[in-house]
């Protein structure tokens, strides 16, 4: 499945995502600038914050603990998510993650 990342300069990256992996893992594997995933997905760092733009199906909504963590990020928007909490699946084909400019 294809996943698109856009870095703060507007550069686009098309990455082959593995169903079952998190969007953060997909991004760090592809060395997307600004997606660090420092805590490994334990929801303790927020260095995986991105804005999510679904192409088709939307990922399941965030749990309360993710919402709380995201609320502490810089440049929060309504579509802010922690990408470590979004598990890729075929239904999410074409989903786009935009890296906030505060993370580079
Ligand atoms: Fe640390 Fe997502 S990788 S909160």
Short mmCIF file of C-alpha atoms and ligand atoms in Angstrom, two decimals:
data_model
loop_
_atom_site.label_atom_id
_atom_site.label_comp_id
_atom_site.label_asym_id
_atom_site.label_seq_id
_atom_site.Cartn_x
_atom_site.Cartn_y
_atom_site.Cartn_z
CA UNK A 1 0.00 0.00 0.00
CA UNK A 2 1.20 3.49 -0.76
CA UNK A 3 1.56 6.14 1.91
CA UNK A 4 2.44 9.74 1.18
CA UNK A 5 4.43 11.99 3.47
CA UNK A 6 4.96 15.71 2.90
CA UNK A 7 7.78 17.42 4.75
CA UNK A 8 7.61 21.06 5.91
CA UNK A 9 9.32 22.24 2.73
CA UNK A 10 6.52 20.71 0.66
CA UNK A 11 8.60 17.81 -0.64
CA UNK A 12 6.54 14.66 -1.16
CA UNK A 13 7.62 11.12 -0.46
CA UNK A 14 5.71 8.08 -1.68
CA UNK A 15 6.50 5.14 0.57
CA UNK A 16 5.44 1.51 0.38
CA UNK A 17 3.71 0.85 3.70
CA UNK A 18 3.36 -2.57 5.27
CA UNK A 19 -0.11 -3.38 6.56
CA UNK A 20 0.17 -3.87 10.32
CA UNK A 21 3.03 -1.45 10.85
CA UNK A 22 2.47 1.99 12.31
CA UNK A 23 2.68 5.07 10.13
CA UNK A 24 5.55 6.22 12.38
CA UNK A 25 7.54 3.05 11.60
CA UNK A 26 6.85 3.54 7.93
CA UNK A 27 8.11 7.13 8.14
CA UNK A 28 11.24 6.36 10.14
CA UNK A 29 12.10 3.46 7.83
CA UNK A 30 11.89 5.89 4.92
CA UNK A 31 13.85 8.56 6.84
CA UNK A 32 11.12 11.18 6.48
CA UNK A 33 12.51 14.45 7.88
CA UNK A 34 10.83 15.51 11.11
CA UNK A 35 9.31 12.15 12.07
CA UNK A 36 11.64 10.83 14.75
CA UNK A 37 9.58 8.38 16.79
CA UNK A 38 11.97 8.74 19.70
CA UNK A 39 9.95 6.68 22.17
CA UNK A 40 9.42 3.82 19.75
CA UNK A 41 5.66 4.20 19.77
CA UNK A 42 5.07 4.28 23.53
CA UNK A 43 3.16 7.57 23.23
CA UNK A 44 5.73 9.36 25.37
CA UNK A 45 7.49 11.74 22.98
CA UNK A 46 5.13 13.17 20.32
CA UNK A 47 8.02 13.36 17.84
CA UNK A 48 5.78 11.45 15.44
CA UNK A 49 3.13 14.18 15.23
CA UNK A 50 1.69 14.71 11.74
CA UNK A 51 -1.43 16.10 10.13
CA UNK A 52 -3.50 13.30 8.60
CA UNK A 53 -5.28 13.62 5.27
CA UNK A 54 -7.13 10.41 4.43
CA UNK A 55 -7.53 9.50 0.76
CA UNK A 56 -10.38 7.07 1.36
CA UNK A 57 -11.19 5.47 4.66
CA UNK A 58 -10.09 7.43 7.71
CA UNK A 59 -8.06 5.75 10.44
CA UNK A 60 -9.89 4.96 13.68
CA UNK A 61 -10.22 8.06 15.86
CA UNK A 62 -7.61 8.72 18.56
CA UNK A 63 -8.05 7.36 22.06
CA UNK A 64 -8.22 9.77 24.97
CA UNK A 65 -4.57 9.27 25.92
CA UNK A 66 -3.44 10.08 22.37
CA UNK A 67 -5.64 13.18 22.33
CA UNK A 68 -4.10 14.32 25.58
CA UNK A 69 -0.56 13.82 24.27
CA UNK A 70 -1.32 15.58 20.97
CA UNK A 71 -2.81 18.55 22.77
CA UNK A 72 0.65 19.32 24.12
CA UNK A 73 2.26 19.48 20.67
CA UNK A 74 3.17 22.69 18.86
CA UNK A 75 0.99 23.73 15.91
CA UNK A 76 -1.90 21.43 16.79
CA UNK A 77 -4.66 21.21 14.18
CA UNK A 78 -7.95 19.31 14.11
CA UNK A 79 -6.30 16.55 12.04
CA UNK A 80 -3.24 16.23 14.29
CA UNK A 81 -2.36 12.65 15.17
CA UNK A 82 0.49 10.67 16.66
CA UNK A 83 1.51 8.51 13.72
CA UNK A 84 2.73 5.76 16.04
CA UNK A 85 -0.92 5.16 16.90
CA UNK A 86 -2.09 4.76 13.31
CA UNK A 87 -1.76 1.21 12.06
CA UNK A 88 -1.56 0.93 8.29
CA UNK A 89 -4.07 -1.23 6.47
CA UNK A 90 -5.19 -1.64 2.87
CA UNK A 91 -8.22 0.58 3.52
CA UNK A 92 -5.88 3.51 4.21
CA UNK A 93 -4.29 3.33 0.73
CA UNK A 94 -3.11 6.76 -0.37
CA UNK A 95 -3.30 8.35 3.06
CA UNK A 96 -1.15 11.47 3.46
CA UNK A 97 0.80 12.58 6.51
CA UNK A 98 2.03 16.17 6.61
CA UNK A 99 4.94 16.87 8.96
CA UNK A 100 4.47 20.06 11.03
CA UNK A 101 7.08 22.73 10.38
CA UNK A 102 7.88 22.86 14.11
CA UNK A 103 9.43 19.38 13.89
CA UNK A 104 12.29 20.09 11.53
FE1 LIG B 1 6.69 8.68 20.60
FE2 LIG B 1 4.71 8.43 18.79
S1 LIG B 1 6.72 7.70 18.68
S2 LIG B 1 4.64 9.36 20.75
#
